[in-house]
Coordinates of C-alpha atoms in Angstrom, one line a residue:
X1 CA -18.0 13.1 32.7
X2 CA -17.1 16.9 33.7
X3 CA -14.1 18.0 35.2
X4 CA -13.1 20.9 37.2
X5 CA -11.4 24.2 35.7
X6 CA -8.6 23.0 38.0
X7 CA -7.9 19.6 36.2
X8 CA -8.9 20.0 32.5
X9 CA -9.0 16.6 30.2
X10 CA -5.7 16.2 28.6
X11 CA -3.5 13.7 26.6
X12 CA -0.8 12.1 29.0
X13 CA 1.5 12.1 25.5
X14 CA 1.7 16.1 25.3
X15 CA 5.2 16.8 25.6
X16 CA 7.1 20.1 27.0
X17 CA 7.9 22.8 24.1
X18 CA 11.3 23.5 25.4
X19 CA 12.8 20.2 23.5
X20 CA 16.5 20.6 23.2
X21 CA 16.3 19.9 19.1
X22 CA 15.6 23.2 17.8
X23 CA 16.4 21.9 14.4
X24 CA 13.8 19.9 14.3
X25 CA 10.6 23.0 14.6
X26 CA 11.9 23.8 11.3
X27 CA 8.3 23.7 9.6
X28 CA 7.6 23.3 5.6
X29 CA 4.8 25.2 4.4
X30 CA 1.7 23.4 3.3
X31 CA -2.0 24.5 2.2
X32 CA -4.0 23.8 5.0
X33 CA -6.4 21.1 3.3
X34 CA -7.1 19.9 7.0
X35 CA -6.1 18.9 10.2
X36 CA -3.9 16.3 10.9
X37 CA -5.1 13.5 12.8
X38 CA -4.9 9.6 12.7
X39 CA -7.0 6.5 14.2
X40 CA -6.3 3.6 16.1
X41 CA -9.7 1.1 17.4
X42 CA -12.0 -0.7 19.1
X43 CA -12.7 -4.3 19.8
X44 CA -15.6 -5.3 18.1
X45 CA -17.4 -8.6 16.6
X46 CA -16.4 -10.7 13.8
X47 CA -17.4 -9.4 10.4
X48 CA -15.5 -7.9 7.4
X49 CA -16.4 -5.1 4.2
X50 CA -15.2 -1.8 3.0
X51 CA -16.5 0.9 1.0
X52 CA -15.1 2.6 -2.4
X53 CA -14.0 6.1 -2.1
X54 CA -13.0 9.9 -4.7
X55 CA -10.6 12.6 -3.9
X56 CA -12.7 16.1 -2.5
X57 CA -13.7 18.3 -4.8
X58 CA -12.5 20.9 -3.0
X59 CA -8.8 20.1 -3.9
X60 CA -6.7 22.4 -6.3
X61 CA -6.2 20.9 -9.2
X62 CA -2.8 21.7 -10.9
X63 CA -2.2 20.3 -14.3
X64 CA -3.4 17.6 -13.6
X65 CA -1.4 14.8 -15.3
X66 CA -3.0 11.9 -17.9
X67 CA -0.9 9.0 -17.6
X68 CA 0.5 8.7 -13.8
X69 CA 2.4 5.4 -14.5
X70 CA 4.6 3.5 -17.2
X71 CA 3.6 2.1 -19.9
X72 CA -0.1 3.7 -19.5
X73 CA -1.0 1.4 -16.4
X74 CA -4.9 1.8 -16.5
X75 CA -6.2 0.7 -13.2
X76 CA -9.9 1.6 -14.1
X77 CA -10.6 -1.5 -15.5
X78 CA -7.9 -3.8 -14.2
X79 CA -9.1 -6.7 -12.3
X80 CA -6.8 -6.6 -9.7
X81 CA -8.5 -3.3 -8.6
X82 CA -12.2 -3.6 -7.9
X83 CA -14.3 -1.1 -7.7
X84 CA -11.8 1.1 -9.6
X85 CA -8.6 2.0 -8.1
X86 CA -8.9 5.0 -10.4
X87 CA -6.5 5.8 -12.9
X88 CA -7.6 8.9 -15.2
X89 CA -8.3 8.1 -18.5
X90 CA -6.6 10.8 -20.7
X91 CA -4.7 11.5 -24.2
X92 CA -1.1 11.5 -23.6
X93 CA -0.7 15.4 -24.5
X94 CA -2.0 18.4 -23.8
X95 CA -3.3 19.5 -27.2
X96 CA -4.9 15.9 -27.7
X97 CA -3.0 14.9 -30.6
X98 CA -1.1 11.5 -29.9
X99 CA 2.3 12.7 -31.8
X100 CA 2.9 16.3 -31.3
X101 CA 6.6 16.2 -32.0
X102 CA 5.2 15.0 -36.1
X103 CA 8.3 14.4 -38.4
X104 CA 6.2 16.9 -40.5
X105 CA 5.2 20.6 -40.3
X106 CA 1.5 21.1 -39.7
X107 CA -0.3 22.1 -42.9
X108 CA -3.5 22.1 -44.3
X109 CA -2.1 20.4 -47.7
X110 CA 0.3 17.8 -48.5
X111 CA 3.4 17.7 -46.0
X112 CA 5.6 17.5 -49.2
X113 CA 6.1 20.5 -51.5
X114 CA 5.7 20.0 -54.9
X115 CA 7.8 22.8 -55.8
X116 CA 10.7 20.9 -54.5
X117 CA 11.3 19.1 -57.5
X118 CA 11.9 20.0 -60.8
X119 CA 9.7 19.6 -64.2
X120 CA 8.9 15.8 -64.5
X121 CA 10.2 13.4 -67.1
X122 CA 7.1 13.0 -68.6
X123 CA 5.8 16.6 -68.5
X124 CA 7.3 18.0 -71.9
X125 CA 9.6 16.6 -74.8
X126 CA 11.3 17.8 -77.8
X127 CA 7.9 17.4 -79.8
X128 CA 6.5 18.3 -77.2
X129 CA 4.5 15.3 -76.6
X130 CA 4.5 12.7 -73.2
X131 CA 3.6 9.3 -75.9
X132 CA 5.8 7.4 -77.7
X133 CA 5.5 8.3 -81.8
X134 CA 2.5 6.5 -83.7
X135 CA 5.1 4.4 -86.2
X136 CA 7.0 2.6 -83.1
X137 CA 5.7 -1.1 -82.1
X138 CA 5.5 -2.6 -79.2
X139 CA 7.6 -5.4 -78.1
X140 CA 5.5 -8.9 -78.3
X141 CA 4.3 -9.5 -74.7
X142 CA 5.8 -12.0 -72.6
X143 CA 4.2 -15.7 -71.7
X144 CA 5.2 -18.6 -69.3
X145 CA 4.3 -22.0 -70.3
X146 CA 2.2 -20.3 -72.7
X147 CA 0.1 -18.2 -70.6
X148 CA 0.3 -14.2 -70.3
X149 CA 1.8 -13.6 -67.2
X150 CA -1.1 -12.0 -65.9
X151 CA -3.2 -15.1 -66.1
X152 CA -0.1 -17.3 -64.8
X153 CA 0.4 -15.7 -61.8
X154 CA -3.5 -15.2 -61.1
X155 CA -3.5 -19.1 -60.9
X156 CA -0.3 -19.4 -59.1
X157 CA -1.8 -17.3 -56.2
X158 CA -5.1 -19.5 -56.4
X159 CA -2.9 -22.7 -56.1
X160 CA -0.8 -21.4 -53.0
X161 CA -3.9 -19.8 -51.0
X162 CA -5.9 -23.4 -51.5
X163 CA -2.7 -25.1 -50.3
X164 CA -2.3 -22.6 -47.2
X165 CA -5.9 -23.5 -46.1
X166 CA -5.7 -27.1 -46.6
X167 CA -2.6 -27.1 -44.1
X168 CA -4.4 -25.1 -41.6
X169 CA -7.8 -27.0 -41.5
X170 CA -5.5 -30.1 -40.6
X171 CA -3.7 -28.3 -37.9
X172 CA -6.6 -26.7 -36.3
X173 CA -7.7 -30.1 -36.1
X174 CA -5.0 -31.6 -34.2
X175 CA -5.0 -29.0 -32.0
X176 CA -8.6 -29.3 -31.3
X177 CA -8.2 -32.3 -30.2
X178 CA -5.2 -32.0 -27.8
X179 CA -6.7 -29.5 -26.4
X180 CA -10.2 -31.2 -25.4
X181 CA -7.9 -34.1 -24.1
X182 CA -5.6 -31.5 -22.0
X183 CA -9.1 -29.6 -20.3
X184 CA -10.3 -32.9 -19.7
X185 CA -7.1 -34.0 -17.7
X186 CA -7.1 -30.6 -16.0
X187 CA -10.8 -30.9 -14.5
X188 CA -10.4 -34.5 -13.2
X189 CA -6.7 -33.3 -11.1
X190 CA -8.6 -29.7 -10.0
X191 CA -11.6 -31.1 -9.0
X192 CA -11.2 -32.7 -6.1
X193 CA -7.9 -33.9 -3.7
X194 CA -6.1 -37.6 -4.0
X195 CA -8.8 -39.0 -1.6
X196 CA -12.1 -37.6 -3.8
X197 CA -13.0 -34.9 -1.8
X198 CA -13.6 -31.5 -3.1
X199 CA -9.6 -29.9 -2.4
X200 CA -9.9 -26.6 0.0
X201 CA -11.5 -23.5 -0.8
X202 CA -8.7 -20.7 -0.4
X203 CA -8.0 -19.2 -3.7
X204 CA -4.6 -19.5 -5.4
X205 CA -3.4 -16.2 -7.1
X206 CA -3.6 -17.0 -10.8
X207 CA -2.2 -13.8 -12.5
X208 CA 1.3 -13.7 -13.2
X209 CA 0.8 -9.9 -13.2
X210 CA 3.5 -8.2 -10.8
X211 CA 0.8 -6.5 -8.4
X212 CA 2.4 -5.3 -5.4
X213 CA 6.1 -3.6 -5.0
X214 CA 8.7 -6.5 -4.1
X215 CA 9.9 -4.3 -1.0
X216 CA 6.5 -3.2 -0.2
X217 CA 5.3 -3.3 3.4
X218 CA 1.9 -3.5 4.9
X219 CA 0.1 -1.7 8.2
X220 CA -3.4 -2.3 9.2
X221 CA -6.0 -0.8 11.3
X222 CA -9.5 -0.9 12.2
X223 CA -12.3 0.8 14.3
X224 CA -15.9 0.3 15.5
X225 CA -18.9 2.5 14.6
X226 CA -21.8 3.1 17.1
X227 CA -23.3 1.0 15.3
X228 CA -21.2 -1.9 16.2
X229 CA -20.2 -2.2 12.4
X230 CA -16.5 -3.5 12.1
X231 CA -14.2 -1.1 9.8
X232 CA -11.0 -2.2 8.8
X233 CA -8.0 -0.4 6.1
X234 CA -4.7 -1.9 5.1
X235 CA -2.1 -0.1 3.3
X236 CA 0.6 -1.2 0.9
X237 CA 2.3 0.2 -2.4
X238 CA 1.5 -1.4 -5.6
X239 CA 3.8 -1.9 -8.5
X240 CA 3.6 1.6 -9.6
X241 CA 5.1 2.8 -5.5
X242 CA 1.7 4.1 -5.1
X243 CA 0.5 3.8 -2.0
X244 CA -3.0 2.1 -1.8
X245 CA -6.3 2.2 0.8
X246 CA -7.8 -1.5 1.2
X247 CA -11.3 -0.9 3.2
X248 CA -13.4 -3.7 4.5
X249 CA -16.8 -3.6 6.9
X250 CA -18.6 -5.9 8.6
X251 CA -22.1 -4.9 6.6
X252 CA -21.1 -5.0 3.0
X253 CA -18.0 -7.7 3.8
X254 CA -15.6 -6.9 1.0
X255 CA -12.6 -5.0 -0.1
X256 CA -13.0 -1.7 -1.6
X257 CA -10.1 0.4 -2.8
X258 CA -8.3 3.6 -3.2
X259 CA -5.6 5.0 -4.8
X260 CA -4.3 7.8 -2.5
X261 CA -1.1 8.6 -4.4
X262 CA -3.8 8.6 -7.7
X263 CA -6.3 10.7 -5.8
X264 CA -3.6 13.4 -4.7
X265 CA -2.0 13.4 -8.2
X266 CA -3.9 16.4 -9.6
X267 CA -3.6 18.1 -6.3
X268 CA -0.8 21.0 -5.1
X269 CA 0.0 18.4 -2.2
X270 CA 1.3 15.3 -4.9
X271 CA 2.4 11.9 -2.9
X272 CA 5.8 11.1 -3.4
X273 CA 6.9 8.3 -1.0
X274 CA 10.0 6.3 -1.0
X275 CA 10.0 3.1 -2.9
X276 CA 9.7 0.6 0.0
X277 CA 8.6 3.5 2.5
X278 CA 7.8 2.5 6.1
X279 CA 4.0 2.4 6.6
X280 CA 2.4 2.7 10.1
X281 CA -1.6 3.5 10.1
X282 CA -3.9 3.9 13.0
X283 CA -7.6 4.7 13.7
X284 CA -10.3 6.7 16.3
X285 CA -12.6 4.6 17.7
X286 CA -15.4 7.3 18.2
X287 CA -17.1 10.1 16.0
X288 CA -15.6 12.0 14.1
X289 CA -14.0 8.2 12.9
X290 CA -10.6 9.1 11.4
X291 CA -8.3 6.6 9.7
X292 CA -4.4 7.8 9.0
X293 CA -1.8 6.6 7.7
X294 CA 2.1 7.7 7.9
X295 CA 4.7 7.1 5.4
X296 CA 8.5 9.3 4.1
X297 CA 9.7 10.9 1.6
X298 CA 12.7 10.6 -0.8
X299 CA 14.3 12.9 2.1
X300 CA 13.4 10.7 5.2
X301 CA 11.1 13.0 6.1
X302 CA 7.1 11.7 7.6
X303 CA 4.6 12.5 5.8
X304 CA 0.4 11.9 6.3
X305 CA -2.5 11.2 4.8
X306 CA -6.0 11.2 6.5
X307 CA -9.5 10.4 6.5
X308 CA -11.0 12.6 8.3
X309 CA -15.0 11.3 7.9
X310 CA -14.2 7.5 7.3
X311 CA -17.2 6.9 8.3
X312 CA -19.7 9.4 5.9
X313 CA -16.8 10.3 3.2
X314 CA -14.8 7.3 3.4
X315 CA -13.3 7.8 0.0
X316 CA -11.9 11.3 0.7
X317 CA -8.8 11.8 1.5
X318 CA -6.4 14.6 2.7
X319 CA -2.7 15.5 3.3
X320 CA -2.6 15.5 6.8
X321 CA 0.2 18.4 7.4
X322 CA 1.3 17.7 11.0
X323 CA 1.1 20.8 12.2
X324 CA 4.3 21.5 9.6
X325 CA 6.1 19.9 11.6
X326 CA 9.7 18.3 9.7
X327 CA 10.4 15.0 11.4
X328 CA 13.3 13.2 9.8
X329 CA 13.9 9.6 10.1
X330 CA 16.9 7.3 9.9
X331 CA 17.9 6.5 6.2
X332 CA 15.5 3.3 5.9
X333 CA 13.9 3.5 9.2
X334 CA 10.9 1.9 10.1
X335 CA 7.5 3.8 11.7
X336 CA 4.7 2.7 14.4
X337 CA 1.8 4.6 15.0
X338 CA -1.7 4.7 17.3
X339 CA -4.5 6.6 18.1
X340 CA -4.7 7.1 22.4
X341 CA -7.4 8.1 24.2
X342 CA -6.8 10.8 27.1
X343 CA -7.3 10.1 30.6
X344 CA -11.3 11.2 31.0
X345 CA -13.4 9.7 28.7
X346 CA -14.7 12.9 26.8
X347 CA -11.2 14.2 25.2
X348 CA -10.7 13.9 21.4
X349 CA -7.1 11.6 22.5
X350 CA -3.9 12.2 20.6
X351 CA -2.0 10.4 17.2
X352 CA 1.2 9.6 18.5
X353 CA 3.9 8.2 16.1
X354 CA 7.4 6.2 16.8
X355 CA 10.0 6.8 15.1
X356 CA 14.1 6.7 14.8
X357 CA 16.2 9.9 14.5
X358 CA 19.5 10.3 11.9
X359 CA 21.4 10.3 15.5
X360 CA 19.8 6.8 16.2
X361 CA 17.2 7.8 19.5
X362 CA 13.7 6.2 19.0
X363 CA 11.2 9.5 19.7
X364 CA 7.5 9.8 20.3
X365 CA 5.6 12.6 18.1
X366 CA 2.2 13.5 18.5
X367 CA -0.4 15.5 17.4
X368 CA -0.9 18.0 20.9
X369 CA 2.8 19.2 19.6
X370 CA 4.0 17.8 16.1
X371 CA 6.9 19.6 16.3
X372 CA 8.3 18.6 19.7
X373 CA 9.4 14.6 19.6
X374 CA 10.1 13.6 22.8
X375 CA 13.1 11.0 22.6
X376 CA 11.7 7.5 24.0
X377 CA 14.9 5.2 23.8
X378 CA 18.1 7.0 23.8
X379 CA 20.7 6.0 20.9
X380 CA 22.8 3.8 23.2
X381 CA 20.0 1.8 23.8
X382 CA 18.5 0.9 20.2
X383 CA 19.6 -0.8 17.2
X384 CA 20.4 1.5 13.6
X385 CA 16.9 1.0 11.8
X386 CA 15.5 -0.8 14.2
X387 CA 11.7 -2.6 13.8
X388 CA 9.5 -1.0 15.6
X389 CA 5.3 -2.0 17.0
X390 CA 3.4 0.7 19.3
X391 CA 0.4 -0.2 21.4
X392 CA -1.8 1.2 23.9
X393 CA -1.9 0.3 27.6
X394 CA -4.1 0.0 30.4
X395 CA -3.9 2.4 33.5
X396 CA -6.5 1.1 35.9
X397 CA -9.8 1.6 34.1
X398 CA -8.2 4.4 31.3
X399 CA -6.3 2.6 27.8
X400 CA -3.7 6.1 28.2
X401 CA -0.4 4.3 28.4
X402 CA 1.7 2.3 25.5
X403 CA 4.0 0.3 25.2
X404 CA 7.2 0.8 22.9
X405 CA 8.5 -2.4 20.8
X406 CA 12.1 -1.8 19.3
X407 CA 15.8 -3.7 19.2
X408 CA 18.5 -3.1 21.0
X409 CA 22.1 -4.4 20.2
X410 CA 23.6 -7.3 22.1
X411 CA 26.3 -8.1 19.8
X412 CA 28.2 -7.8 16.4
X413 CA 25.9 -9.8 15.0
X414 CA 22.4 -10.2 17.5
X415 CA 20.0 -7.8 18.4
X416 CA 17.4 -8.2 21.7
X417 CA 13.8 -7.6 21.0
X418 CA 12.5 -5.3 23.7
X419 CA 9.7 -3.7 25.1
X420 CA 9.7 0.1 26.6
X421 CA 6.4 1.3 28.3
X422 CA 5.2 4.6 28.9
X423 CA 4.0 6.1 32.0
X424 CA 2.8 9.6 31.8
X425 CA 6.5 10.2 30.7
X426 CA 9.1 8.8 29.2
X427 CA 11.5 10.0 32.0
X428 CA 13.0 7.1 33.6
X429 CA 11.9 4.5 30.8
X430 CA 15.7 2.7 30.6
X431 CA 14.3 1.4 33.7
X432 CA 10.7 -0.2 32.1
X433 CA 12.2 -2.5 29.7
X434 CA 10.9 -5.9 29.4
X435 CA 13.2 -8.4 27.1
X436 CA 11.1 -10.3 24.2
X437 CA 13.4 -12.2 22.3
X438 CA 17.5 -12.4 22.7
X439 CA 19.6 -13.3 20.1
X440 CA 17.5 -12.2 17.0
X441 CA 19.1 -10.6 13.8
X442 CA 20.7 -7.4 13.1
X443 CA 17.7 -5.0 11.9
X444 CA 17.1 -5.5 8.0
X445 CA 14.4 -4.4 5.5
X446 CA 12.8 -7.6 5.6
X447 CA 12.8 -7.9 9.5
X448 CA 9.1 -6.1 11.4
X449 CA 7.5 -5.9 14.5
X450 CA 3.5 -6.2 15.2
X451 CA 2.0 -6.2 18.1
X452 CA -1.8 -7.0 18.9
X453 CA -4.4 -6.9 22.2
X454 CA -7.6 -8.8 23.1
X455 CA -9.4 -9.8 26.3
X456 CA -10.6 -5.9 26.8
X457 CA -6.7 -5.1 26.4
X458 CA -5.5 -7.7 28.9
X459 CA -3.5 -10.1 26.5
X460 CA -1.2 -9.4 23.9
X461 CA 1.0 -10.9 21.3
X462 CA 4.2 -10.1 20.4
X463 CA 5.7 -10.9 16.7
X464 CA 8.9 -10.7 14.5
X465 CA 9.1 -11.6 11.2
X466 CA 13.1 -12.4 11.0
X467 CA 15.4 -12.8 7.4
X468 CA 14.5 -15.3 5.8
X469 CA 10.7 -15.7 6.3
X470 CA 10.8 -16.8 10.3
X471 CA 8.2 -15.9 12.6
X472 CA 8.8 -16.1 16.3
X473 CA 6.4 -14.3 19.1
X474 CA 6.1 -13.5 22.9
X475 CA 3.0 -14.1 24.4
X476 CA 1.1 -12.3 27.7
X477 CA -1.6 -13.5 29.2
X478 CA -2.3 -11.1 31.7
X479 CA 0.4 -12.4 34.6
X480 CA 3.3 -13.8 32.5
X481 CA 5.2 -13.8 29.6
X482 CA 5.8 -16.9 27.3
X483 CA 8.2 -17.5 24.3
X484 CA 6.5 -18.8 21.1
X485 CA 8.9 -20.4 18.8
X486 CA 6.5 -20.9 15.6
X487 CA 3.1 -20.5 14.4
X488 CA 0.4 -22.4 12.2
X489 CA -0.8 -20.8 9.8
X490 CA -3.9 -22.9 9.5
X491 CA -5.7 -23.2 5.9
X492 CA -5.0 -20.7 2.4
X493 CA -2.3 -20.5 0.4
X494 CA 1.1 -21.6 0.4
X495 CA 2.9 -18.7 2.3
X496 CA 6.2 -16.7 1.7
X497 CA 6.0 -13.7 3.8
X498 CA 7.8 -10.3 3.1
X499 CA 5.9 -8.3 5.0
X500 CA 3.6 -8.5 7.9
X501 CA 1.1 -6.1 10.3
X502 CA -1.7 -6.9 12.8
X503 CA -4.6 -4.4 13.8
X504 CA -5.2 -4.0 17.6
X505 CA -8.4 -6.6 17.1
X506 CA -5.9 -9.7 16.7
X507 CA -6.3 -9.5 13.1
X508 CA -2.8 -10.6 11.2
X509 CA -1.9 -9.3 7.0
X510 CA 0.9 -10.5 5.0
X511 CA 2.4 -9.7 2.0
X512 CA 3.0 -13.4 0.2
X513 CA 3.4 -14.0 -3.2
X514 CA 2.2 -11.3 -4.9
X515 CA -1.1 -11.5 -2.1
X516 CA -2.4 -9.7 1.0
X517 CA -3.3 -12.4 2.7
X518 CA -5.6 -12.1 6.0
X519 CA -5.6 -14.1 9.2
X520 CA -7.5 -14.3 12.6
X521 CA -5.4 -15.0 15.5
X522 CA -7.1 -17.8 17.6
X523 CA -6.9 -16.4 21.2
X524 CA -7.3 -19.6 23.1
X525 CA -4.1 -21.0 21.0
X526 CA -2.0 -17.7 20.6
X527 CA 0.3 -20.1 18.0
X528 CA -2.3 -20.8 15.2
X529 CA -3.7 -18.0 13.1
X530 CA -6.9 -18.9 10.8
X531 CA -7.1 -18.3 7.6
X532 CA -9.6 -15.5 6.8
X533 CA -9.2 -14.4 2.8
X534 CA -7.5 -12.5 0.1
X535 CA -7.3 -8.5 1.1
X536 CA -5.5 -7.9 -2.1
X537 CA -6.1 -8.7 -4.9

């Protein structure tokens, strides 16, 4: 498609630079690695793999550090990272001993000095002799029960050891036995259900290992190559608050990983994300394929990280550095992200991520102008911390619109869980608000928005995970909207969801029981999601 010199391509999210918060161009320097960017996707066929991945060579490496985690967490070889989630292997110091800090001095002789002490006992007498003079006897040596007590205690310890065994071959036996009974038991109850059949298929996670952080959370994305090959990421911190890359494809069908905070480590751009940091991710559906995902600091402040070849380097990974733009978010505040096209079909589109302000507006950032947020929901309107979901909308033909999910207060103690769209500004938007759900909770860690499309962007489905595990949704069909009061969660394992995410191709994650569990949403029943697999581990 070409287009006049009088009406260029451009992003309908770029955003005046004359935005009345100064304070916020305030820009921290970083090396430019690369350019920021991030990726939302396509719809594309069923189908599921992912790739292993290694930092760039080109990074700077500073120092970089042996043992990243307590207690020496190794994840090279640990099973509940395949294909290496890539710890280094390393001594613990820098001069490769494994106690520098030695109670003794280094020496190349004995640590004790001999001249420390004076003459020994035996070393000189009056006679000058060390042995005892030739007319003294010795006393009579000492028997028990007639034997030299040498030879007694030789066949005490002979009599003991034969006792010692005797007791242990008759215990080992015991054991032996119980033990073949107990497996035997164990195999005729995990064999098969109460009715004979063999019980279902979806695996049960075994290790008692704590894998993933408790206040974790999880976002998800996924694109489609030219190839029609399916790509799909999900992030989530593990126990050591680093923040980990969970890759999927439709060609080699199964989860690859990597280790961003791990790969960055030896780099002059470390990760350092909050314990329980928001996470929001999106994806480009066309070449270059990018994948990005967006997470804060310990100062509230949103930081990136980017794929910026996920389709030929899949495994590198870069700080994405916004332009140096600061954005600071609400102590605790939640993120939502996505990748838009522009309005012609040939422009690269534009990242745009959600999120809420220390005053308490919900603004709009985006890559044309990092630096200038544009505010989306004023602070009278929105709920402190409030949840938030992001998706693309439909303009006629062109997917160059969104639509904003956040809460809004209705009481002391209920929020309303609403819907702002954007349409080419955010000018006017009190007045494009769609109520989801009334009467919901107060914002809280454990309460999150998703939001997913299908039908070529048509339908969508609205979700909230509420305190205390509760899922409630909106759906919209295309001409109305309808109130859905629970799902099914057909299949898999018991569930206890803490966290939750969808990807814009009706795919649903959750964090549960020490599991990322993955679902497909069945789009002629919006209520029932299908059980798919384990993402993690």
């Amino acid at each position: 498609m070409s287009y006049s010199q009088e009406r260029p391509p451009y992003s309908t999210l770029e955003v005046s630079e004359q935005d009345p918060e100064a304070f916020q161009k305030e820009v921290v320097q970083y090396p430019d690695h690369s350019i920021p960017q991030a990726v939302p996707l396509e719809q594309a066929a069923a189908g599921v793999t992912h790739s292993y991945y290694s930092p760039e060579s080109a990074k700077e490496v500073v120092n970089p550090p042996q043992s990243l985690y307590p207690g020496g967490a190794a994840y090279q070889n640990a099973a509940a990272y395949h294909n290496g989630a890539g710890y280094h292997n390393g001594v613990a110091y820098s001069d490769g001993s494994l106690y520098p800090n030695s109670a003794y001095p280094p020496s190349s002789t004995s640590p004790i000095d001999s001249n420390a002490y004076g003459p020994s006992p035996l070393t000189g007498t009056e006679n000058g002799s060390q042995y005892p003079h030739t007319d003294e006897k010795a006393a009579p040596a000492a028997t028990i029960w007639g034997l030299r007590r040498k030879t007694f205690f030789i066949i005490l310890a002979v009599a003991i050891v034969a006792v010692i065994a005797l007791a242990g071959g008759l215990a080992g036996g015991l054991a032996s036995n119980n033990k073949n009974k107990s497996e035997s038991a164990d195999t005729d109850s995990s064999g098969s259900s109460s009715n004979g059949n063999p019980k279902d298929p979806a695996p049960t996670n075994a290790t008692t290992e704590k894998l993933i952080l408790d206040n974790s959370k999880i976002t998800a994305s996924n694109w489609t190559d030219s190839n029609g090959v399916v790509h799909r990421t999900v992030f989530f911190q593990d126990a050591y608050n680093a923040i980990i890359a969970r890759r999927w494809d439709s060609n080699g069908k199964s989860w690859k990983t990597n280790n961003l905070t791990q790969l960055m480590a030896a780099t002059t751009t470390p990760l350092h994300p909050q314990a329980g940091t928001p996470l929001s991710s999106a994806s480009k559906d066309h070449s270059p394929y990018e994948t990005h995902v967006w997470f804060t600091d310990p100062g509230n402040i949103i930081r990136s990280m980017a794929s910026f070849d996920a389709l030929n380097r899949p495994d590198s990974w870069d700080n994405d550095t916004l332009d140096g733009a600061v954005l600071e978010t609400w102590p605790g505040g939640q993120l939502a992200a996505m990748w838009q096209r522009t309005w012609g079909a040939d422009g690269d589109g534009t990242w745009v991520v959600a999120y809420q302000r220390p005053e308490g507006a919900i603004k709009t950032a985006n890559s044309s102008t990092w630096a200038t947020a544009t505010v989306a929901v004023e602070s009278k309107n929105v709920a402190a911390n409030s949840s938030l979901a992001i998706i693309p909308e439909l303009r006629g033909p062109w997917l160059d619109r969104l639509e904003l999910v956040s809460e809004r207060v209705s009481s002391d103690s209920t929020g309303i869980m609403s819907m702002t769209t954007y349409n080419d500004t955010w000018n006017g938007a009190d007045q494009r608000v769609a109520e989801l759900q009334s009467d919901i909770p107060l914002p809280a860690p454990s309460q999150q928005f998703a939001v997913t499309k299908w039908d070529s962007w048509n339908q969508a489905l609205y979700i909230a995970l509420l305190q205390g595990g509760e899922i409630q949704g909106n759906h919209w069909d295309g001409k109305q909207m309808s109130f859905i009061s629970s799902f099914k969660f057909n299949s898999g394992p018991e569930t206890n969801f803490t966290a939750i995410a969808m990807s814009p191709d009706a795919m649903f994650y959750a964090i549960s029981n020490n599991q990322i569990l993955e679902y497909e949403l069945d789009t002629s029943d919006p209520s029932n999601f299908n059980y798919v697999g384990a993402v993690f581990p």
